[in-house]
Coordinates of C-alpha atoms in Angstrom, one line a residue:
Chain A
M1 CA 8.9 19.3 -2.2
P2 CA 11.6 16.9 -3.5
L3 CA 12.9 14.3 -1.1
A4 CA 16.3 15.9 -0.8
E5 CA 14.6 19.1 0.5
K6 CA 12.4 17.2 2.9
S7 CA 15.4 15.5 4.5
M8 CA 17.3 18.8 4.7
I9 CA 14.4 20.4 6.6
A10 CA 14.3 17.4 8.9
R11 CA 18.1 17.8 9.5
I12 CA 18.0 21.5 10.0
R13 CA 15.1 21.0 12.4
R14 CA 17.1 18.5 14.5
Q15 CA 20.1 20.9 14.6
A16 CA 18.0 24.0 15.1
G17 CA 15.6 23.4 18.0
V18 CA 13.5 26.0 19.7
G19 CA 15.1 28.7 21.8
R20 CA 14.6 31.9 23.7
G21 CA 11.8 34.0 22.2
V22 CA 10.9 31.4 19.6
I23 CA 7.4 30.1 20.1
K24 CA 7.1 28.1 16.9
S25 CA 9.9 27.5 14.4
I26 CA 10.5 25.2 11.4
G27 CA 7.4 23.1 10.5
D28 CA 4.7 25.7 10.1
D29 CA 3.7 28.4 7.6
C30 CA 5.4 31.1 9.7
A31 CA 7.8 31.2 12.6
V32 CA 6.1 32.8 15.7
L33 CA 8.5 34.8 17.8
R34 CA 8.3 37.0 20.9
V35 CA 9.9 40.4 20.9
P36 CA 10.6 41.5 24.5
P37 CA 8.1 44.1 25.9
G38 CA 9.2 47.7 25.3
H39 CA 11.5 46.6 22.5
E40 CA 11.3 47.1 18.7
A41 CA 12.0 44.3 16.2
L42 CA 15.1 44.4 14.0
V43 CA 15.2 42.7 10.6
T44 CA 18.1 42.3 8.2
T45 CA 18.6 40.1 5.1
D46 CA 21.8 39.2 3.3
F47 CA 22.6 37.0 0.3
S48 CA 25.5 34.6 0.2
L49 CA 25.7 33.5 -3.5
E50 CA 28.2 31.0 -4.9
G51 CA 30.6 32.8 -7.3
I52 CA 29.7 36.2 -5.9
H53 CA 30.2 36.0 -2.1
F54 CA 32.1 32.7 -1.9
R55 CA 33.7 30.0 -4.0
R56 CA 33.5 26.3 -3.2
E57 CA 37.2 25.8 -4.0
W58 CA 38.2 28.5 -1.5
H59 CA 35.7 28.3 1.3
S60 CA 35.0 25.2 3.3
P61 CA 31.2 24.5 3.8
E62 CA 31.6 25.4 7.5
S63 CA 33.1 28.8 6.5
V64 CA 30.3 29.5 4.0
G65 CA 27.7 28.7 6.7
H66 CA 29.5 30.8 9.3
R67 CA 30.0 33.8 7.0
C68 CA 26.4 33.6 5.8
L69 CA 25.1 34.1 9.4
A70 CA 27.9 36.5 10.4
R71 CA 26.7 39.0 7.7
G72 CA 23.3 39.2 9.4
L73 CA 24.5 39.2 13.0
S74 CA 26.9 42.0 12.1
D75 CA 24.0 44.2 10.9
I76 CA 22.2 43.6 14.2
A77 CA 25.5 44.6 16.0
A78 CA 25.6 47.8 14.0
V79 CA 22.4 49.2 15.6
G80 CA 23.3 47.9 19.0
G81 CA 20.7 45.2 19.0
K82 CA 20.4 41.6 20.3
P83 CA 19.8 38.8 17.8
I84 CA 16.9 36.4 18.5
A85 CA 16.4 34.1 15.5
A86 CA 17.7 33.4 12.1
F87 CA 15.9 32.2 8.9
L88 CA 17.7 30.5 6.0
S89 CA 16.5 30.5 2.4
L90 CA 18.7 27.9 0.7
A91 CA 18.6 26.8 -2.9
L92 CA 20.9 23.9 -3.8
P93 CA 22.0 22.5 -7.2
K94 CA 20.8 18.9 -7.7
A95 CA 24.3 17.4 -7.7
L96 CA 25.5 18.9 -4.5
P97 CA 26.8 16.2 -2.0
Q98 CA 24.7 15.9 1.1
T99 CA 27.9 16.2 3.2
W100 CA 28.3 19.8 1.9
V101 CA 24.9 20.8 3.2
N102 CA 25.5 19.1 6.6
R103 CA 28.8 20.9 7.1
F104 CA 27.3 24.2 5.9
V105 CA 24.4 23.9 8.4
K106 CA 27.0 23.0 11.1
G107 CA 29.0 26.1 10.4
L108 CA 25.9 28.2 10.6
T109 CA 24.4 26.7 13.7
S110 CA 27.8 26.8 15.6
L111 CA 27.9 30.5 15.2
A112 CA 24.2 30.8 16.0
S113 CA 24.6 28.9 19.3
Q114 CA 27.5 31.2 20.3
F115 CA 25.0 34.1 20.4
D116 CA 22.0 32.1 21.6
V117 CA 20.3 32.5 18.2
T118 CA 17.7 30.0 17.0
L119 CA 17.5 28.9 13.4
A120 CA 13.8 29.3 13.2
G121 CA 12.7 28.7 9.6
G122 CA 13.3 29.6 6.0
D123 CA 12.8 28.1 2.6
T124 CA 14.4 25.5 0.4
A125 CA 14.4 25.2 -3.3
Q126 CA 16.3 23.6 -6.1
S127 CA 18.8 26.0 -7.5
P128 CA 19.1 26.7 -11.3
D129 CA 22.8 27.2 -10.8
G130 CA 25.1 27.2 -7.8
I131 CA 24.4 27.5 -4.1
L132 CA 22.1 30.4 -3.2
A133 CA 21.6 31.3 0.5
D134 CA 19.8 34.3 1.9
I135 CA 20.0 34.8 5.7
I136 CA 17.5 36.7 7.6
V137 CA 18.2 37.7 11.2
L138 CA 15.5 39.0 13.6
G139 CA 16.6 40.9 16.7
S140 CA 15.4 43.4 19.1
V141 CA 16.4 46.7 20.7
L142 CA 14.9 48.9 23.4
R143 CA 12.2 51.1 21.9
G144 CA 13.7 54.2 20.2
K145 CA 17.3 53.2 21.1
A146 CA 18.6 51.7 17.8
V147 CA 21.9 53.4 16.8
L148 CA 21.3 54.6 13.3
R149 CA 23.6 55.7 10.5
S150 CA 22.0 59.2 10.6
G151 CA 23.2 60.3 14.0
A152 CA 26.7 61.6 13.2
R153 CA 27.3 65.3 14.0
P154 CA 30.2 67.6 13.0
G155 CA 32.8 67.4 15.8
D156 CA 32.2 63.7 16.5
K157 CA 35.3 61.6 16.5
V158 CA 35.3 58.5 14.1
Y159 CA 36.2 55.1 15.6
V160 CA 36.6 51.5 14.4
T161 CA 36.8 48.2 16.2
G162 CA 39.6 45.7 15.5
S163 CA 41.8 46.1 12.5
L164 CA 40.9 46.6 8.8
G165 CA 41.6 45.1 5.4
G166 CA 42.4 41.7 6.8
A167 CA 39.5 39.9 5.1
A168 CA 40.3 41.5 1.7
S169 CA 44.0 40.7 2.1
V170 CA 43.1 37.0 2.5
L171 CA 41.0 37.2 -0.6
Q172 CA 44.0 38.6 -2.5
D173 CA 46.0 35.6 -1.3
L174 CA 43.3 33.3 -2.5
I175 CA 43.3 34.9 -6.0
K176 CA 47.1 34.7 -6.2
S177 CA 47.2 31.1 -5.0
S178 CA 45.5 29.8 -8.2
R179 CA 42.3 28.9 -6.3
T180 CA 43.4 26.2 -4.0
R181 CA 42.5 26.2 -0.3
L182 CA 44.9 28.0 2.0
G183 CA 46.0 26.7 5.4
M184 CA 44.3 28.4 8.3
T185 CA 46.2 31.1 10.3
K186 CA 44.8 33.5 12.9
E187 CA 44.7 36.3 10.3
R188 CA 43.0 34.1 7.7
G189 CA 40.4 33.2 10.3
R190 CA 39.2 36.8 10.0
H191 CA 38.2 36.1 6.5
F192 CA 36.8 32.6 6.8
F193 CA 35.3 32.9 10.3
P194 CA 34.6 36.6 11.0
Q195 CA 33.4 37.5 14.5
P196 CA 30.3 39.8 14.6
R197 CA 30.8 42.5 17.2
I198 CA 27.5 42.0 19.0
E199 CA 28.9 42.7 22.5
V200 CA 30.6 45.9 21.4
G201 CA 27.5 47.2 19.6
Q202 CA 25.3 46.5 22.7
F203 CA 27.9 48.1 25.1
L204 CA 28.0 51.3 22.9
R205 CA 24.2 51.5 22.8
Q206 CA 23.7 50.8 26.5
K207 CA 26.2 53.4 27.5
R208 CA 24.9 55.8 24.9
L209 CA 28.5 56.2 23.5
A210 CA 27.7 55.9 19.8
A211 CA 26.0 58.8 17.9
S212 CA 25.9 56.8 14.7
M213 CA 27.1 53.3 13.7
I214 CA 27.5 50.9 10.7
D215 CA 29.2 47.6 10.2
L216 CA 32.1 47.4 7.8
S217 CA 30.9 45.1 5.1
D218 CA 31.5 47.1 1.9
G219 CA 34.8 48.7 3.1
L220 CA 35.7 51.8 5.2
S221 CA 35.4 54.4 2.5
T222 CA 32.0 53.1 1.3
D223 CA 30.5 52.5 4.7
L224 CA 31.7 55.9 6.1
G225 CA 30.2 57.4 3.0
H226 CA 26.8 55.8 4.1
I227 CA 27.1 57.4 7.5
C228 CA 27.9 60.8 6.0
Q229 CA 25.1 60.6 3.5
E230 CA 22.5 59.6 6.0
S231 CA 23.7 62.2 8.5
G232 CA 24.3 65.0 6.0
V233 CA 27.9 65.4 7.1
G234 CA 31.5 64.9 5.9
A235 CA 34.5 63.2 7.5
E236 CA 38.3 63.4 7.6
L237 CA 40.4 60.3 8.3
R238 CA 44.0 60.1 9.3
A239 CA 45.8 57.4 7.3
E240 CA 48.4 56.7 10.1
F241 CA 45.6 56.0 12.6
I242 CA 43.8 53.4 10.6
P243 CA 44.5 50.1 12.4
R244 CA 45.9 47.4 10.0
N245 CA 48.2 44.5 10.1
S246 CA 51.7 45.3 8.8
R247 CA 51.2 43.2 5.7
V248 CA 47.9 44.8 4.8
S249 CA 48.1 47.8 2.4
L250 CA 46.5 51.1 3.2
T251 CA 44.4 50.7 0.1
L252 CA 42.8 47.4 1.3
A253 CA 42.3 48.9 4.8
L254 CA 40.4 51.9 3.2
H255 CA 38.4 50.0 0.6
G256 CA 38.5 46.2 1.3
G257 CA 35.2 44.7 2.4
E258 CA 33.9 42.0 4.7
D259 CA 35.9 42.9 7.9
Y260 CA 32.6 43.0 9.8
E261 CA 34.1 45.5 12.3
L262 CA 32.0 48.4 13.6
L263 CA 32.5 52.0 12.5
F264 CA 30.9 54.6 14.8
T265 CA 31.1 58.3 15.6
S266 CA 30.9 59.8 19.1
A267 CA 31.4 63.1 20.9
K268 CA 32.1 61.2 24.2
A269 CA 35.2 59.6 25.8
I270 CA 35.6 56.0 24.4
P271 CA 37.4 53.2 26.1
E272 CA 40.5 51.8 24.4
Q273 CA 39.0 48.3 24.5
I274 CA 35.4 47.0 24.7
A275 CA 34.6 43.3 25.3
G276 CA 38.2 42.5 24.5
V277 CA 38.2 44.3 21.2
A278 CA 40.5 47.3 20.5
I279 CA 38.8 50.6 19.6
T280 CA 40.8 53.1 17.5
E281 CA 40.1 56.8 16.8
I282 CA 40.7 57.3 13.1
G283 CA 39.4 60.7 12.3
R284 CA 36.6 63.2 12.8
V285 CA 33.2 64.2 11.4
T286 CA 33.1 67.5 9.5
Q287 CA 30.5 70.0 8.2
G288 CA 31.2 69.5 4.5
K289 CA 29.6 66.5 2.7
N290 CA 32.8 64.9 1.4
L291 CA 35.3 62.5 2.8
F292 CA 39.0 63.4 3.1
L293 CA 42.1 61.4 3.9
V294 CA 45.1 63.1 5.6
N295 CA 48.2 61.1 4.6
G296 CA 51.8 62.3 5.2
G297 CA 50.7 65.9 5.8
K298 CA 48.6 66.0 2.6
R299 CA 44.8 66.2 2.6
K300 CA 43.1 64.5 -0.4
R301 CA 39.5 63.7 -1.3
L302 CA 38.6 60.1 -0.3
R303 CA 36.2 58.6 -2.8
P304 CA 34.0 55.6 -1.7
Q305 CA 35.1 52.7 -3.7
G306 CA 32.4 50.1 -3.9
W307 CA 33.7 46.8 -2.8
E308 CA 33.1 44.2 -5.5
H309 CA 33.8 40.6 -4.4
F310 CA 36.6 38.8 -6.3
K311 CA 37.2 41.8 -8.5
K312 CA 40.6 42.8 -7.2
Chain B
M1 CA 27.9 48.2 -4.2
P2 CA 27.8 48.6 -8.0
L3 CA 26.0 51.7 -9.4
A4 CA 23.1 49.6 -10.8
E5 CA 22.4 48.4 -7.2
K6 CA 22.6 51.9 -5.8
S7 CA 20.1 53.2 -8.2
M8 CA 17.8 50.2 -7.6
I9 CA 17.9 50.8 -3.8
A10 CA 17.1 54.5 -4.4
R11 CA 14.2 53.5 -6.7
I12 CA 12.8 51.0 -4.2
R13 CA 13.2 53.6 -1.5
R14 CA 11.1 56.1 -3.4
Q15 CA 8.4 53.5 -4.1
A16 CA 8.5 52.0 -0.7
G17 CA 8.2 54.7 2.0
V18 CA 7.7 54.2 5.7
G19 CA 4.4 52.9 6.9
R20 CA 2.5 51.7 9.9
G21 CA 4.7 49.9 12.4
V22 CA 7.9 50.7 10.5
I23 CA 10.2 53.0 12.4
K24 CA 13.2 52.9 10.1
S25 CA 13.3 51.1 6.7
I26 CA 15.7 51.0 3.7
G27 CA 19.0 53.0 4.3
D28 CA 20.2 51.5 7.6
D29 CA 21.9 48.3 8.7
C30 CA 18.5 46.9 9.9
A31 CA 14.9 47.8 9.6
V32 CA 13.4 48.8 12.9
L33 CA 9.8 47.8 13.4
R34 CA 7.1 47.9 16.0
V35 CA 5.1 44.7 16.8
P36 CA 1.8 45.8 18.5
P37 CA 1.7 45.3 22.3
G38 CA 0.4 41.8 23.3
H39 CA 1.3 40.4 19.8
E40 CA 3.8 38.0 18.6
A41 CA 6.0 38.5 15.5
L42 CA 5.5 36.2 12.5
V43 CA 8.3 35.7 10.0
T44 CA 8.2 33.8 6.7
T45 CA 10.7 33.6 3.8
D46 CA 10.1 32.4 0.2
F47 CA 12.3 32.1 -2.8
S48 CA 11.2 33.1 -6.3
L49 CA 13.9 31.8 -8.7
E50 CA 14.0 32.3 -12.4
G51 CA 13.7 28.9 -14.1
I52 CA 12.3 27.3 -10.9
H53 CA 9.4 29.4 -9.9
F54 CA 8.9 31.6 -13.0
R55 CA 10.1 32.1 -16.5
R56 CA 10.7 35.5 -18.1
E57 CA 9.1 34.4 -21.3
W58 CA 5.9 33.4 -19.5
H59 CA 5.6 35.8 -16.6
S60 CA 5.5 39.6 -17.0
P61 CA 7.8 41.4 -14.5
E62 CA 4.7 42.7 -12.7
S63 CA 3.4 39.1 -12.3
V64 CA 6.8 37.9 -11.0
G65 CA 6.8 40.8 -8.4
H66 CA 3.2 40.1 -7.4
R67 CA 3.7 36.4 -7.0
C68 CA 6.9 36.9 -5.1
L69 CA 5.1 38.8 -2.4
A70 CA 1.9 36.8 -2.6
R71 CA 3.9 33.7 -1.5
G72 CA 4.9 35.4 1.7
L73 CA 1.5 37.1 2.4
S74 CA -0.2 33.7 2.0
D75 CA 2.0 32.3 4.7
I76 CA 0.9 35.1 7.1
A77 CA -2.7 34.4 6.1
A78 CA -2.3 30.7 6.9
V79 CA -1.7 31.4 10.6
G80 CA -4.4 34.1 10.8
G81 CA -1.9 37.0 11.0
K82 CA -1.7 40.5 9.8
P83 CA 1.3 41.5 7.6
I84 CA 3.4 44.5 8.6
A85 CA 6.4 44.8 6.4
A86 CA 8.2 42.9 3.5
F87 CA 11.9 42.6 2.8
L88 CA 13.3 41.8 -0.6
S89 CA 16.6 40.2 -1.3
L90 CA 17.1 40.5 -5.0
A91 CA 20.1 39.3 -7.2
L92 CA 20.0 40.4 -10.8
P93 CA 22.1 39.3 -13.8
K94 CA 24.2 42.1 -15.3
A95 CA 22.4 42.3 -18.6
L96 CA 18.9 42.7 -17.2
P97 CA 17.1 45.8 -18.6
Q98 CA 16.3 48.4 -16.0
T99 CA 12.7 48.5 -17.1
W100 CA 12.3 44.8 -16.0
V101 CA 13.3 45.8 -12.4
N102 CA 11.1 48.8 -12.4
R103 CA 8.1 46.8 -13.5
F104 CA 8.9 43.9 -11.0
V105 CA 9.1 46.4 -8.1
K106 CA 5.8 48.0 -9.3
G107 CA 4.1 44.6 -9.3
L108 CA 5.4 43.9 -5.8
T109 CA 4.6 47.2 -4.3
S110 CA 1.1 47.3 -5.8
L111 CA 0.2 44.2 -3.9
A112 CA 2.0 45.5 -0.8
S113 CA -0.1 48.7 -0.7
Q114 CA -3.3 46.6 -1.1
F115 CA -2.5 45.1 2.3
D116 CA -0.9 48.2 3.9
V117 CA 2.5 46.4 3.9
T118 CA 5.7 48.5 3.7
L119 CA 8.7 47.3 1.7
A120 CA 11.1 48.0 4.5
G121 CA 14.5 46.6 3.4
G122 CA 16.4 43.8 1.9
D123 CA 19.6 43.1 0.0
T124 CA 20.8 43.5 -3.5
A125 CA 23.6 41.6 -5.3
Q126 CA 24.8 40.6 -8.7
S127 CA 23.4 37.2 -9.7
P128 CA 25.7 34.5 -11.1
D129 CA 22.8 33.4 -13.3
G130 CA 19.2 34.4 -13.6
I131 CA 16.9 36.5 -11.4
L132 CA 16.9 35.4 -7.8
A133 CA 14.4 36.9 -5.3
D134 CA 13.8 36.0 -1.7
I135 CA 10.8 37.7 0.0
I136 CA 10.6 38.0 3.7
V137 CA 7.3 39.0 5.3
L138 CA 7.1 40.1 8.9
G139 CA 3.6 40.1 10.5
S140 CA 1.9 39.9 13.9
V141 CA -0.7 37.9 15.6
L142 CA -2.3 38.2 19.1
R143 CA -0.1 36.4 21.6
G144 CA -0.7 32.6 21.6
K145 CA -3.4 32.9 18.9
A146 CA -1.5 31.9 15.7
V147 CA -3.4 29.0 14.0
L148 CA -0.9 26.3 13.5
R149 CA -0.7 23.1 11.4
S150 CA -0.7 21.0 14.5
G151 CA -4.2 21.7 15.8
A152 CA -6.3 19.2 13.7
R153 CA -8.3 16.7 15.7
P154 CA -10.2 13.5 14.5
G155 CA -13.8 14.5 13.7
D156 CA -12.8 18.0 12.4
K157 CA -14.2 18.8 8.9
V158 CA -11.7 19.8 6.2
Y159 CA -12.4 23.0 4.3
V160 CA -10.8 25.0 1.5
T161 CA -11.3 28.5 0.2
G162 CA -11.9 29.3 -3.5
S163 CA -11.3 26.6 -6.1
L164 CA -8.3 24.4 -6.7
G165 CA -6.0 23.5 -9.5
G166 CA -6.5 26.7 -11.5
A167 CA -2.9 27.9 -11.2
A168 CA -1.4 24.5 -12.2
S169 CA -3.9 24.4 -15.1
V170 CA -2.6 27.7 -16.5
L171 CA 1.0 26.3 -16.1
Q172 CA 0.0 23.3 -18.3
D173 CA -1.4 25.7 -20.9
L174 CA 1.8 27.6 -20.8
I175 CA 3.9 24.5 -21.4
K176 CA 1.6 23.4 -24.2
S177 CA 1.7 26.9 -25.9
S178 CA 5.4 26.5 -26.8
R179 CA 6.4 29.0 -24.2
T180 CA 4.9 32.2 -25.5
R181 CA 2.8 34.5 -23.3
L182 CA -0.9 33.8 -23.0
G183 CA -3.6 36.4 -23.1
M184 CA -5.1 37.3 -19.7
T185 CA -8.4 35.8 -18.6
K186 CA -10.0 35.8 -15.2
E187 CA -8.9 32.2 -14.6
R188 CA -5.4 32.9 -15.8
G189 CA -5.3 35.8 -13.4
R190 CA -5.3 33.2 -10.6
H191 CA -1.9 32.0 -11.7
F192 CA -0.3 35.3 -12.7
F193 CA -1.8 37.4 -9.9
P194 CA -2.9 35.1 -7.0
Q195 CA -4.8 36.8 -4.2
P196 CA -3.5 35.9 -0.7
R197 CA -6.4 35.1 1.7
I198 CA -5.4 37.5 4.4
E199 CA -9.0 38.6 5.4
V200 CA -10.3 35.0 5.5
G201 CA -7.3 33.9 7.7
Q202 CA -7.9 36.7 10.1
F203 CA -11.7 36.1 10.2
L204 CA -11.1 32.4 11.0
R205 CA -8.6 33.2 13.7
Q206 CA -10.7 36.0 15.3
K207 CA -13.8 33.9 15.4
R208 CA -11.8 30.9 16.6
L209 CA -13.2 28.9 13.7
A210 CA -10.0 27.1 12.5
A211 CA -8.4 24.3 14.6
S212 CA -5.5 24.0 12.1
M213 CA -4.6 25.8 8.9
I214 CA -2.1 25.9 6.0
D215 CA -1.9 27.7 2.7
L216 CA -2.0 25.7 -0.5
S217 CA 1.3 26.3 -2.1
D218 CA 2.6 22.8 -2.7
G219 CA -0.8 21.3 -3.6
L220 CA -3.8 19.9 -1.7
S221 CA -2.4 16.3 -1.2
T222 CA 1.0 17.6 0.0
D223 CA -0.3 20.4 2.2
L224 CA -3.0 18.3 3.8
G225 CA -0.2 15.8 4.5
H226 CA 1.7 18.5 6.4
I227 CA -1.3 19.2 8.6
C228 CA -1.8 15.5 9.3
Q229 CA 1.9 15.0 10.0
E230 CA 2.1 17.9 12.4
S231 CA -1.2 17.0 14.1
G232 CA -0.6 13.2 14.2
V233 CA -3.9 12.5 12.4
G234 CA -5.2 11.3 9.0
A235 CA -7.8 12.6 6.6
E236 CA -10.4 11.5 4.1
L237 CA -11.4 13.7 1.2
R238 CA -14.4 13.4 -1.1
A239 CA -13.5 13.8 -4.7
E240 CA -16.9 15.2 -5.8
F241 CA -16.7 18.0 -3.1
I242 CA -13.3 19.4 -4.2
P243 CA -14.0 22.8 -5.8
R244 CA -12.6 23.1 -9.3
N245 CA -13.3 24.8 -12.6
S246 CA -14.9 22.4 -15.1
R247 CA -11.8 22.4 -17.3
V248 CA -9.5 21.6 -14.4
S249 CA -8.8 17.9 -13.9
L250 CA -9.2 16.2 -10.5
T251 CA -5.5 15.4 -10.6
L252 CA -4.5 19.0 -10.8
A253 CA -7.0 20.0 -8.1
L254 CA -5.5 17.3 -5.8
H255 CA -1.8 17.8 -6.6
G256 CA -1.3 21.1 -8.4
G257 CA 0.5 23.8 -6.5
E258 CA 0.5 27.6 -6.2
D259 CA -3.3 28.2 -5.7
Y260 CA -2.6 30.1 -2.5
E261 CA -6.0 29.2 -1.1
L262 CA -6.4 28.3 2.6
L263 CA -6.9 24.7 3.8
F264 CA -8.2 24.4 7.4
T265 CA -9.9 22.0 9.7
S266 CA -12.7 22.8 12.2
A267 CA -15.3 21.2 14.4
K268 CA -17.5 24.3 14.3
A269 CA -20.1 25.6 11.9
I270 CA -18.4 27.4 9.0
P271 CA -20.0 30.2 6.8
E272 CA -20.4 29.4 3.1
Q273 CA -18.5 32.5 2.3
I274 CA -16.0 34.7 4.1
A275 CA -14.9 38.1 2.9
G276 CA -16.4 37.3 -0.5
V277 CA -14.5 34.0 -0.8
A278 CA -16.4 30.7 -1.1
I279 CA -15.6 28.1 1.6
T280 CA -16.1 24.4 0.8
E281 CA -16.2 21.3 3.0
I282 CA -14.1 18.6 1.3
G283 CA -13.7 15.9 3.8
R284 CA -12.9 15.0 7.4
V285 CA -10.0 14.4 9.8
T286 CA -9.6 10.8 10.9
Q287 CA -7.6 8.9 13.6
G288 CA -5.3 7.0 11.2
K289 CA -2.2 8.7 9.9
N290 CA -2.9 8.3 6.2
L291 CA -4.8 10.3 3.6
F292 CA -7.7 8.7 1.7
L293 CA -9.7 9.8 -1.3
V294 CA -13.3 8.6 -1.7
N295 CA -14.2 8.8 -5.5
G296 CA -17.2 7.2 -7.1
G297 CA -17.9 5.1 -4.0
K298 CA -14.3 3.8 -3.9
R299 CA -11.9 4.6 -1.0
K300 CA -8.2 4.8 -2.0
R301 CA -5.0 5.9 -0.4
L302 CA -4.1 9.4 -1.4
R303 CA -0.4 9.9 -1.6
P304 CA 1.1 13.4 -1.2
Q305 CA 2.6 14.2 -4.6
G306 CA 5.3 16.8 -4.2
W307 CA 4.6 19.7 -6.5
E308 CA 7.6 20.4 -8.7
H309 CA 7.4 23.6 -10.7
F310 CA 7.3 23.1 -14.5
K311 CA 7.7 19.3 -14.2
K312 CA 4.2 18.4 -15.4

């Protein structure tokens, strides 16, 4: 292990600590963790690759670290689970300044501590090109109670948290702004420091309000497509109901990724707000296997448009 | 998600299936897994990066897939645990032939099925450059019984499984052979298809024979250094006892990486063979904090030499 890696592990170790449910963390072959009795373990992994998921000229190191972990926490939120620990595999180019790494780890551990999550291990390597991070989050959920994508039934209503398209809209601004950093506004914060909806996911699961659920990482049309595919159903959305900021286009709200809001279906009465986050009904689950959008009285097929980073 | 990724997930899904302890695998936000009652969860993550850990001109896709998972399984072996499921984060360059991916997944799942391990999820992305894989293995161990690096005590004997330096020796041959593929021999198999010592690790833990343990991924001098550091002890090795093939130099046996044998310390009587694998006593744990090598009657400081892939 090169010296730079050694010192990085030592630094992460200092910033990480050992927390709830974590018996042994960084500094052994494996992390040893305790899953609460009567619970199942949840595992999710997500890449954050320079040039694919972020750019150093656009994203501060703190933002890269925060977004890296937010991706994993959002997956735990999407099944109604509670995160326990995170693991970071991090490959760095030789020439990367040490301050970048410090600030990256700070961004990651700040978000981790907000949800009582321990950074409990990982791997380090030299990168052949660019910064490569893979975040793993381990969580838990009561046995048999994870909210899956496969639970949607015809007649369910479709709901989303927060508002959509904001993250993709900031990405458009970044592309237009000739690749310099933008000043921070509340709306831009949604892109740079997205807030995983852990509390909302847990509330929906505990109250048995969600029949199916997913987090919006690839975009509404794609992620609703995942629910429909896994559940063997279709869905119809109402364009005018889709919550979006006035300067965000319908196209971005339908297809833009990385909002990290929750999309769920339910046959029950749903509060207008959960844990301070607005919940909006945007359509209904149908028997067919296709997605439709009703817009200005017209009903058209809605095709999932795979979200590709930096491509639009 | 680009089409190529979609088809890869579908392919992995077909080859993966759902196994013991895995409630929900690929196709949801998280994998949902069951850790046996009275057990703790083990988590380990390891990068396999093209140009750092493997080269396409040297390693067949099956070998890359096998070695990728072997790294994680070996970490589970090193605490005496049982692997349950693996997760693969895989970023691929656009131009990579589909057959490469198929053969890679085949190499990985072949080893997985040997240990009843389910490939239960992961992430896919486009790679900015080269093949990037991160393997996560989730395992379990009886509560409080994981064999840690920190358990070595002065007076313990030091043991290794199998023989050392073989993997590094093949790497030297590859470098000398002007980067063409080598024919396969039994010894070369140790580099291309290393065998994680899961059964040995479990036997040592179950019989309470190992006070401390680690797997040999970075090389004997470095990994013994990790045990000594975590245990606050030193160690003295006997050069003539270190098991190596006659054509492997002492230097490679001391410092070469990626053998994936187990190194452990014990104050108890140890069988000469466990699960068909030879066990060799190579030295003892001491009170100082340094490593020494006794060679031809001379006692010299043994400095951990960080193993750098392809650097020697």
